[in-house]
Amino acid sequence: ILNVEQSPQSLHVQEGDSTNFTCSFPSSNFYALHWYRWETAKSPEALFVMTLNGDEKKKGRISATLNTKEGYSYLYIKGSQPEDSATYLCAFEDGNSGYALNFGKGTSLLVTP
Amino acid sequence: SAVISQKPSRDICQRGTSLTIQCQVDSQVTMMFWYRQQPGQSLTLIATANQGSEATYESGFVIDKFPISRPNLTFSTLTVSNMSPEDSSIYLCSVGQGAGEQYFGPGTRLTVT
């Protein structure tokens, strides 16, 4: 079992605030780092797949960075909206896992108007 | 992206019974996986469903408890056998086509009483 840690466990922000979460993962045998957004009663939605050290990816108001040497990734949300409320999961994919994903426990975000 | 459906979406079952969960994909996919999320825990891989051969189980999961079928490239089932309250979880199937994004179904929420 590969140790993937996410912090904070939960976060409550006001609409318009910007926020960020952390995902830490093993720095050896890295293959890819995935970010998902999971709303209750829906399928986890793929946000980013990141493979290269120094990668930065952006999707609307959400962006992510990757540092494979030190084993961490940040997810940023700019100008949070109530519809951003969800659990954000990161998942580590190593070179031996056959494309299976090792997930953190997630960061639960609540954005209130 | 693939569209994935799961049946049932939720169920309440009695201890000692079995439940079979179905996963249907709208296109042929190479890889299918089964995950579960116990309350307060990470999404954890149960097994990789292999088309035409026995599933590959992760440490801590066995075929007698979680038999899996994959008769073709668009369909798989997971059975949770001889259930106990510890099996209460969200069960998700996911699909992938190699390196890159994986897509998840909406999950089956199982409560065992």
PDB file of C-alpha atoms in Angstrom:
ATOM      1  CA  ILE A   1       0.000   0.000   0.000  1.00  0.00           C
ATOM      2  CA  LEU A   2       1.464   3.359  -1.076  1.00  0.00           C
ATOM      3  CA  ASN A   3       1.039   6.250   1.341  1.00  0.00           C
ATOM      4  CA  VAL A   4      -0.813   9.176  -0.215  1.00  0.00           C
ATOM      5  CA  GLU A   5      -1.645  11.988   2.192  1.00  0.00           C
ATOM      6  CA  GLN A   6      -3.970  14.911   1.614  1.00  0.00           C
ATOM      7  CA  SER A   7      -4.382  18.038   3.698  1.00  0.00           C
ATOM      8  CA  PRO A   8      -6.390  19.612   5.024  1.00  0.00           C
ATOM      9  CA  GLN A   9      -9.026  16.947   5.649  1.00  0.00           C
ATOM     10  CA  SER A  10     -11.781  19.541   5.266  1.00  0.00           C
ATOM     11  CA  LEU A  11     -12.069  23.194   4.436  1.00  0.00           C
ATOM     12  CA  HIS A  12     -14.845  25.746   4.688  1.00  0.00           C
ATOM     13  CA  VAL A  13     -14.448  28.993   2.718  1.00  0.00           C
ATOM     14  CA  GLN A  14     -16.623  31.895   1.668  1.00  0.00           C
ATOM     15  CA  GLU A  15     -17.650  32.461  -1.915  1.00  0.00           C
ATOM     16  CA  GLY A  16     -14.933  34.402  -3.722  1.00  0.00           C
ATOM     17  CA  ASP A  17     -12.082  33.125  -1.539  1.00  0.00           C
ATOM     18  CA  SER A  18      -9.155  31.374  -3.173  1.00  0.00           C
ATOM     19  CA  THR A  19      -7.935  28.165  -1.619  1.00  0.00           C
ATOM     20  CA  ASN A  20      -5.448  25.361  -2.070  1.00  0.00           C
ATOM     21  CA  PHE A  21      -4.946  21.753  -0.983  1.00  0.00           C
ATOM     22  CA  THR A  22      -1.899  19.546  -0.721  1.00  0.00           C
ATOM     23  CA  CYS A  23      -1.268  15.984  -1.835  1.00  0.00           C
ATOM     24  CA  SER A  24       1.939  14.199  -0.833  1.00  0.00           C
ATOM     25  CA  PHE A  25       3.020  10.906  -2.346  1.00  0.00           C
ATOM     26  CA  PRO A  26       6.051   8.621  -2.587  1.00  0.00           C
ATOM     27  CA  SER A  27       8.797  10.261  -4.636  1.00  0.00           C
ATOM     28  CA  SER A  28      10.182   6.960  -5.934  1.00  0.00           C
ATOM     29  CA  ASN A  29       8.925   5.072  -8.991  1.00  0.00           C
ATOM     30  CA  PHE A  30       6.610   7.924  -9.969  1.00  0.00           C
ATOM     31  CA  TYR A  31       4.404   7.463 -13.045  1.00  0.00           C
ATOM     32  CA  ALA A  32       1.492   9.913 -12.753  1.00  0.00           C
ATOM     33  CA  LEU A  33      -0.549  11.965 -10.292  1.00  0.00           C
ATOM     34  CA  HIS A  34      -4.306  12.287 -10.759  1.00  0.00           C
ATOM     35  CA  TRP A  35      -6.733  14.821  -9.299  1.00  0.00           C
ATOM     36  CA  TYR A  36     -10.459  14.122  -9.102  1.00  0.00           C
ATOM     37  CA  ARG A  37     -13.483  16.051  -7.899  1.00  0.00           C
ATOM     38  CA  TRP A  38     -16.203  13.927  -6.286  1.00  0.00           C
ATOM     39  CA  GLU A  39     -19.619  15.335  -5.574  1.00  0.00           C
ATOM     40  CA  THR A  40     -22.057  13.345  -3.490  1.00  0.00           C
ATOM     41  CA  ALA A  41     -24.066  10.768  -5.480  1.00  0.00           C
ATOM     42  CA  LYS A  42     -22.061  11.462  -8.637  1.00  0.00           C
ATOM     43  CA  SER A  43     -19.090   9.846 -10.352  1.00  0.00           C
ATOM     44  CA  PRO A  44     -15.637  11.118  -9.449  1.00  0.00           C
ATOM     45  CA  GLU A  45     -14.731  13.576 -12.205  1.00  0.00           C
ATOM     46  CA  ALA A  46     -11.203  13.585 -13.569  1.00  0.00           C
ATOM     47  CA  LEU A  47      -9.590  17.028 -13.284  1.00  0.00           C
ATOM     48  CA  PHE A  48      -5.933  16.514 -14.149  1.00  0.00           C
ATOM     49  CA  VAL A  49      -3.396  13.831 -14.947  1.00  0.00           C
ATOM     50  CA  MET A  50       0.122  15.085 -14.316  1.00  0.00           C
ATOM     51  CA  THR A  51       3.260  13.234 -15.302  1.00  0.00           C
ATOM     52  CA  LEU A  52       6.213  15.625 -15.507  1.00  0.00           C
ATOM     53  CA  ASN A  53       8.078  17.295 -12.667  1.00  0.00           C
ATOM     54  CA  GLY A  54       7.230  20.980 -12.716  1.00  0.00           C
ATOM     55  CA  ASP A  55       3.956  20.378 -14.573  1.00  0.00           C
ATOM     56  CA  GLU A  56       1.309  23.040 -14.151  1.00  0.00           C
ATOM     57  CA  LYS A  57      -2.202  22.427 -15.451  1.00  0.00           C
ATOM     58  CA  LYS A  58      -5.256  24.645 -15.502  1.00  0.00           C
ATOM     59  CA  LYS A  59      -8.972  24.089 -16.036  1.00  0.00           C
ATOM     60  CA  GLY A  60     -11.017  27.252 -15.627  1.00  0.00           C
ATOM     61  CA  ARG A  61     -10.505  28.503 -12.069  1.00  0.00           C
ATOM     62  CA  ILE A  62      -8.767  25.324 -10.963  1.00  0.00           C
ATOM     63  CA  SER A  63      -5.057  24.692 -11.410  1.00  0.00           C
ATOM     64  CA  ALA A  64      -2.506  22.206 -10.135  1.00  0.00           C
ATOM     65  CA  THR A  65       1.253  21.945  -9.816  1.00  0.00           C
ATOM     66  CA  LEU A  66       3.487  18.924  -9.452  1.00  0.00           C
ATOM     67  CA  ASN A  67       6.847  18.307  -7.774  1.00  0.00           C
ATOM     68  CA  THR A  68       7.876  14.695  -8.275  1.00  0.00           C
ATOM     69  CA  LYS A  69      11.323  15.100  -6.673  1.00  0.00           C
ATOM     70  CA  GLU A  70       9.882  16.020  -3.292  1.00  0.00           C
ATOM     71  CA  GLY A  71       6.613  14.150  -3.750  1.00  0.00           C
ATOM     72  CA  TYR A  72       3.860  16.758  -3.582  1.00  0.00           C
ATOM     73  CA  SER A  73       1.165  18.397  -5.672  1.00  0.00           C
ATOM     74  CA  TYR A  74      -0.953  21.458  -4.969  1.00  0.00           C
ATOM     75  CA  LEU A  75      -4.480  22.076  -6.221  1.00  0.00           C
ATOM     76  CA  TYR A  76      -5.611  25.708  -6.343  1.00  0.00           C
ATOM     77  CA  ILE A  77      -9.115  27.083  -6.717  1.00  0.00           C
ATOM     78  CA  LYS A  78      -9.375  30.771  -7.533  1.00  0.00           C
ATOM     79  CA  GLY A  79     -12.516  32.677  -6.544  1.00  0.00           C
ATOM     80  CA  SER A  80     -14.351  29.679  -5.022  1.00  0.00           C
ATOM     81  CA  GLN A  81     -18.027  29.243  -5.895  1.00  0.00           C
ATOM     82  CA  PRO A  82     -20.680  27.166  -4.078  1.00  0.00           C
ATOM     83  CA  GLU A  83     -20.667  24.704  -6.986  1.00  0.00           C
ATOM     84  CA  ASP A  84     -17.018  23.951  -6.177  1.00  0.00           C
ATOM     85  CA  SER A  85     -18.189  22.234  -2.990  1.00  0.00           C
ATOM     86  CA  ALA A  86     -17.039  18.624  -3.295  1.00  0.00           C
ATOM     87  CA  THR A  87     -14.375  16.217  -2.127  1.00  0.00           C
ATOM     88  CA  TYR A  88     -11.092  16.580  -4.006  1.00  0.00           C
ATOM     89  CA  LEU A  89      -9.099  13.393  -4.346  1.00  0.00           C
ATOM     90  CA  CYS A  90      -5.549  12.869  -5.475  1.00  0.00           C
ATOM     91  CA  ALA A  91      -4.278   9.506  -6.646  1.00  0.00           C
ATOM     92  CA  PHE A  92      -0.740   8.311  -7.206  1.00  0.00           C
ATOM     93  CA  GLU A  93       0.116   5.922 -10.006  1.00  0.00           C
ATOM     94  CA  ASP A  94       3.457   4.171  -9.747  1.00  0.00           C
ATOM     95  CA  GLY A  95       5.397   2.375 -12.423  1.00  0.00           C
ATOM     96  CA  ASN A  96       4.479  -1.087 -11.149  1.00  0.00           C
ATOM     97  CA  SER A  97       0.770  -0.672 -10.462  1.00  0.00           C
ATOM     98  CA  GLY A  98      -0.518  -1.585 -13.913  1.00  0.00           C
ATOM     99  CA  TYR A  99      -2.473   1.699 -14.076  1.00  0.00           C
ATOM    100  CA  ALA A 100      -4.227   1.096 -10.731  1.00  0.00           C
ATOM    101  CA  LEU A 101      -4.542   4.226  -8.574  1.00  0.00           C
ATOM    102  CA  ASN A 102      -3.581   4.769  -4.930  1.00  0.00           C
ATOM    103  CA  PHE A 103      -5.852   7.387  -3.436  1.00  0.00           C
ATOM    104  CA  GLY A 104      -5.588   9.792  -0.549  1.00  0.00           C
ATOM    105  CA  LYS A 105      -8.568  10.271   1.749  1.00  0.00           C
ATOM    106  CA  GLY A 106      -9.484  13.519   0.069  1.00  0.00           C
ATOM    107  CA  THR A 107     -10.097  17.128   1.051  1.00  0.00           C
ATOM    108  CA  SER A 108     -13.738  18.015   1.601  1.00  0.00           C
ATOM    109  CA  LEU A 109     -14.430  21.584   0.465  1.00  0.00           C
ATOM    110  CA  LEU A 110     -17.521  23.553   1.425  1.00  0.00           C
ATOM    111  CA  VAL A 111     -18.055  26.959  -0.186  1.00  0.00           C
ATOM    112  CA  THR A 112     -20.822  29.067   1.312  1.00  0.00           C
ATOM    113  CA  PRO A 113     -22.395  32.153  -0.269  1.00  0.00           C
TER     114      PRO A 113
ATOM    115  CA  SER B   1     -14.443   9.928 -22.109  1.00  0.00           C
ATOM    116  CA  ALA B   2     -16.433   6.787 -21.289  1.00  0.00           C
ATOM    117  CA  VAL B   3     -19.929   6.773 -19.813  1.00  0.00           C
ATOM    118  CA  ILE B   4     -20.236   4.234 -17.034  1.00  0.00           C
ATOM    119  CA  SER B   5     -23.347   3.040 -15.263  1.00  0.00           C
ATOM    120  CA  GLN B   6     -23.653   0.892 -12.175  1.00  0.00           C
ATOM    121  CA  LYS B   7     -26.528  -1.112 -10.762  1.00  0.00           C
ATOM    122  CA  PRO B   8     -27.824  -0.949  -8.135  1.00  0.00           C
ATOM    123  CA  SER B   9     -27.099   2.616  -7.086  1.00  0.00           C
ATOM    124  CA  ARG B  10     -27.665   1.695  -3.466  1.00  0.00           C
ATOM    125  CA  ASP B  11     -28.857  -1.251  -1.390  1.00  0.00           C
ATOM    126  CA  ILE B  12     -29.427  -2.304   2.171  1.00  0.00           C
ATOM    127  CA  CYS B  13     -28.617  -5.961   2.753  1.00  0.00           C
ATOM    128  CA  GLN B  14     -28.711  -8.353   5.641  1.00  0.00           C
ATOM    129  CA  ARG B  15     -25.657  -9.945   7.139  1.00  0.00           C
ATOM    130  CA  GLY B  16     -24.737 -13.255   5.501  1.00  0.00           C
ATOM    131  CA  THR B  17     -26.304 -12.484   2.121  1.00  0.00           C
ATOM    132  CA  SER B  18     -24.559 -11.642  -1.162  1.00  0.00           C
ATOM    133  CA  LEU B  19     -24.964  -8.750  -3.574  1.00  0.00           C
ATOM    134  CA  THR B  20     -23.866  -8.547  -7.211  1.00  0.00           C
ATOM    135  CA  ILE B  21     -23.004  -5.113  -8.608  1.00  0.00           C
ATOM    136  CA  GLN B  22     -23.030  -4.529 -12.347  1.00  0.00           C
ATOM    137  CA  CYS B  23     -20.842  -2.113 -14.291  1.00  0.00           C
ATOM    138  CA  GLN B  24     -21.684  -1.232 -17.899  1.00  0.00           C
ATOM    139  CA  VAL B  25     -19.548   0.949 -20.177  1.00  0.00           C
ATOM    140  CA  ASP B  26     -20.736   2.603 -23.385  1.00  0.00           C
ATOM    141  CA  SER B  27     -17.583   1.623 -25.311  1.00  0.00           C
ATOM    142  CA  GLN B  28     -15.032  -1.162 -25.337  1.00  0.00           C
ATOM    143  CA  VAL B  29     -12.265  -0.583 -22.812  1.00  0.00           C
ATOM    144  CA  THR B  30      -9.042  -2.386 -22.089  1.00  0.00           C
ATOM    145  CA  MET B  31      -9.005  -2.137 -18.332  1.00  0.00           C
ATOM    146  CA  MET B  32     -11.701  -2.258 -15.693  1.00  0.00           C
ATOM    147  CA  PHE B  33     -11.108  -1.907 -11.978  1.00  0.00           C
ATOM    148  CA  TRP B  34     -13.184  -2.290  -8.836  1.00  0.00           C
ATOM    149  CA  TYR B  35     -12.623   0.006  -5.853  1.00  0.00           C
ATOM    150  CA  ARG B  36     -14.336   0.473  -2.536  1.00  0.00           C
ATOM    151  CA  GLN B  37     -14.440   3.315  -0.048  1.00  0.00           C
ATOM    152  CA  GLN B  38     -15.243   2.377   3.518  1.00  0.00           C
ATOM    153  CA  PRO B  39     -16.507   5.213   5.729  1.00  0.00           C
ATOM    154  CA  GLY B  40     -13.695   7.666   6.494  1.00  0.00           C
ATOM    155  CA  GLN B  41     -11.193   5.761   4.390  1.00  0.00           C
ATOM    156  CA  SER B  42      -9.502   6.158   1.009  1.00  0.00           C
ATOM    157  CA  LEU B  43     -10.763   4.680  -2.199  1.00  0.00           C
ATOM    158  CA  THR B  44      -9.008   1.301  -2.251  1.00  0.00           C
ATOM    159  CA  LEU B  45      -8.467  -0.986  -5.217  1.00  0.00           C
ATOM    160  CA  ILE B  46     -10.075  -4.399  -4.814  1.00  0.00           C
ATOM    161  CA  ALA B  47      -9.086  -5.981  -8.116  1.00  0.00           C
ATOM    162  CA  THR B  48      -8.451  -5.557 -11.819  1.00  0.00           C
ATOM    163  CA  ALA B  49     -11.134  -7.250 -13.905  1.00  0.00           C
ATOM    164  CA  ASN B  50      -9.507  -9.108 -16.795  1.00  0.00           C
ATOM    165  CA  GLN B  51     -11.513 -10.006 -19.866  1.00  0.00           C
ATOM    166  CA  GLY B  52     -11.400 -13.749 -20.500  1.00  0.00           C
ATOM    167  CA  SER B  53      -9.355 -14.619 -17.427  1.00  0.00           C
ATOM    168  CA  GLU B  54      -9.474 -14.488 -13.635  1.00  0.00           C
ATOM    169  CA  ALA B  55      -9.370 -11.098 -11.942  1.00  0.00           C
ATOM    170  CA  THR B  56      -6.166  -9.872 -10.313  1.00  0.00           C
ATOM    171  CA  TYR B  57      -6.765  -9.174  -6.619  1.00  0.00           C
ATOM    172  CA  GLU B  58      -4.928  -6.720  -4.385  1.00  0.00           C
ATOM    173  CA  SER B  59      -3.484  -7.699  -1.062  1.00  0.00           C
ATOM    174  CA  GLY B  60      -6.240  -8.255   1.472  1.00  0.00           C
ATOM    175  CA  PHE B  61      -8.916  -9.153  -1.070  1.00  0.00           C
ATOM    176  CA  VAL B  62      -9.752 -12.700  -2.171  1.00  0.00           C
ATOM    177  CA  ILE B  63     -11.823 -14.258  -4.918  1.00  0.00           C
ATOM    178  CA  ASP B  64     -14.084 -16.173  -2.543  1.00  0.00           C
ATOM    179  CA  LYS B  65     -15.211 -12.942  -0.911  1.00  0.00           C
ATOM    180  CA  PHE B  66     -15.274 -10.727  -4.022  1.00  0.00           C
ATOM    181  CA  PRO B  67     -15.828 -12.873  -7.133  1.00  0.00           C
ATOM    182  CA  ILE B  68     -15.576 -10.822 -10.324  1.00  0.00           C
ATOM    183  CA  SER B  69     -16.717 -11.565 -13.837  1.00  0.00           C
ATOM    184  CA  ARG B  70     -15.782  -9.809 -17.061  1.00  0.00           C
ATOM    185  CA  PRO B  71     -17.425 -11.576 -19.991  1.00  0.00           C
ATOM    186  CA  ASN B  72     -16.615  -8.858 -22.551  1.00  0.00           C
ATOM    187  CA  LEU B  73     -14.947  -5.469 -22.989  1.00  0.00           C
ATOM    188  CA  THR B  74     -17.957  -3.412 -21.865  1.00  0.00           C
ATOM    189  CA  PHE B  75     -19.312  -5.225 -18.794  1.00  0.00           C
ATOM    190  CA  SER B  76     -18.183  -6.507 -15.411  1.00  0.00           C
ATOM    191  CA  THR B  77     -19.750  -7.652 -12.159  1.00  0.00           C
ATOM    192  CA  LEU B  78     -18.489  -7.656  -8.592  1.00  0.00           C
ATOM    193  CA  THR B  79     -20.154  -9.837  -5.980  1.00  0.00           C
ATOM    194  CA  VAL B  80     -19.808  -9.091  -2.289  1.00  0.00           C
ATOM    195  CA  SER B  81     -20.314 -12.477  -0.650  1.00  0.00           C
ATOM    196  CA  ASN B  82     -21.421 -13.453   2.840  1.00  0.00           C
ATOM    197  CA  MET B  83     -21.688  -9.802   3.813  1.00  0.00           C
ATOM    198  CA  SER B  84     -20.928  -8.363   7.217  1.00  0.00           C
ATOM    199  CA  PRO B  85     -21.371  -4.773   8.464  1.00  0.00           C
ATOM    200  CA  GLU B  86     -17.671  -4.138   7.661  1.00  0.00           C
ATOM    201  CA  ASP B  87     -18.574  -4.479   3.968  1.00  0.00           C
ATOM    202  CA  SER B  88     -20.709  -1.333   4.170  1.00  0.00           C
ATOM    203  CA  SER B  89     -18.976   0.889   1.621  1.00  0.00           C
ATOM    204  CA  ILE B  90     -19.272   2.676  -1.666  1.00  0.00           C
ATOM    205  CA  TYR B  91     -18.202   0.334  -4.461  1.00  0.00           C
ATOM    206  CA  LEU B  92     -17.028   1.911  -7.726  1.00  0.00           C
ATOM    207  CA  CYS B  93     -15.927   0.557 -11.028  1.00  0.00           C
ATOM    208  CA  SER B  94     -13.493   2.452 -13.206  1.00  0.00           C
ATOM    209  CA  VAL B  95     -12.183   2.051 -16.722  1.00  0.00           C
ATOM    210  CA  GLY B  96      -9.018   3.038 -18.507  1.00  0.00           C
ATOM    211  CA  GLN B  97      -7.392   2.678 -21.875  1.00  0.00           C
ATOM    212  CA  GLY B  98      -3.767   2.688 -20.798  1.00  0.00           C
ATOM    213  CA  ALA B  99      -1.758   5.596 -19.445  1.00  0.00           C
ATOM    214  CA  GLY B 100      -3.955   8.610 -18.823  1.00  0.00           C
ATOM    215  CA  GLU B 101      -7.343   9.328 -17.341  1.00  0.00           C
ATOM    216  CA  GLN B 102      -9.473   6.759 -15.648  1.00  0.00           C
ATOM    217  CA  TYR B 103     -13.221   7.181 -15.558  1.00  0.00           C
ATOM    218  CA  PHE B 104     -15.439   6.145 -12.703  1.00  0.00           C
ATOM    219  CA  GLY B 105     -18.997   4.990 -12.391  1.00  0.00           C
ATOM    220  CA  PRO B 106     -21.380   6.705  -9.964  1.00  0.00           C
ATOM    221  CA  GLY B 107     -20.872   4.050  -7.301  1.00  0.00           C
ATOM    222  CA  THR B 108     -23.026   1.590  -5.399  1.00  0.00           C
ATOM    223  CA  ARG B 109     -23.741   2.550  -1.801  1.00  0.00           C
ATOM    224  CA  LEU B 110     -24.049  -0.613   0.241  1.00  0.00           C
ATOM    225  CA  THR B 111     -25.253  -0.815   3.815  1.00  0.00           C
ATOM    226  CA  VAL B 112     -25.104  -4.157   5.601  1.00  0.00           C
ATOM    227  CA  THR B 113     -27.268  -4.570   8.667  1.00  0.00           C
TER     228      THR B 113
END
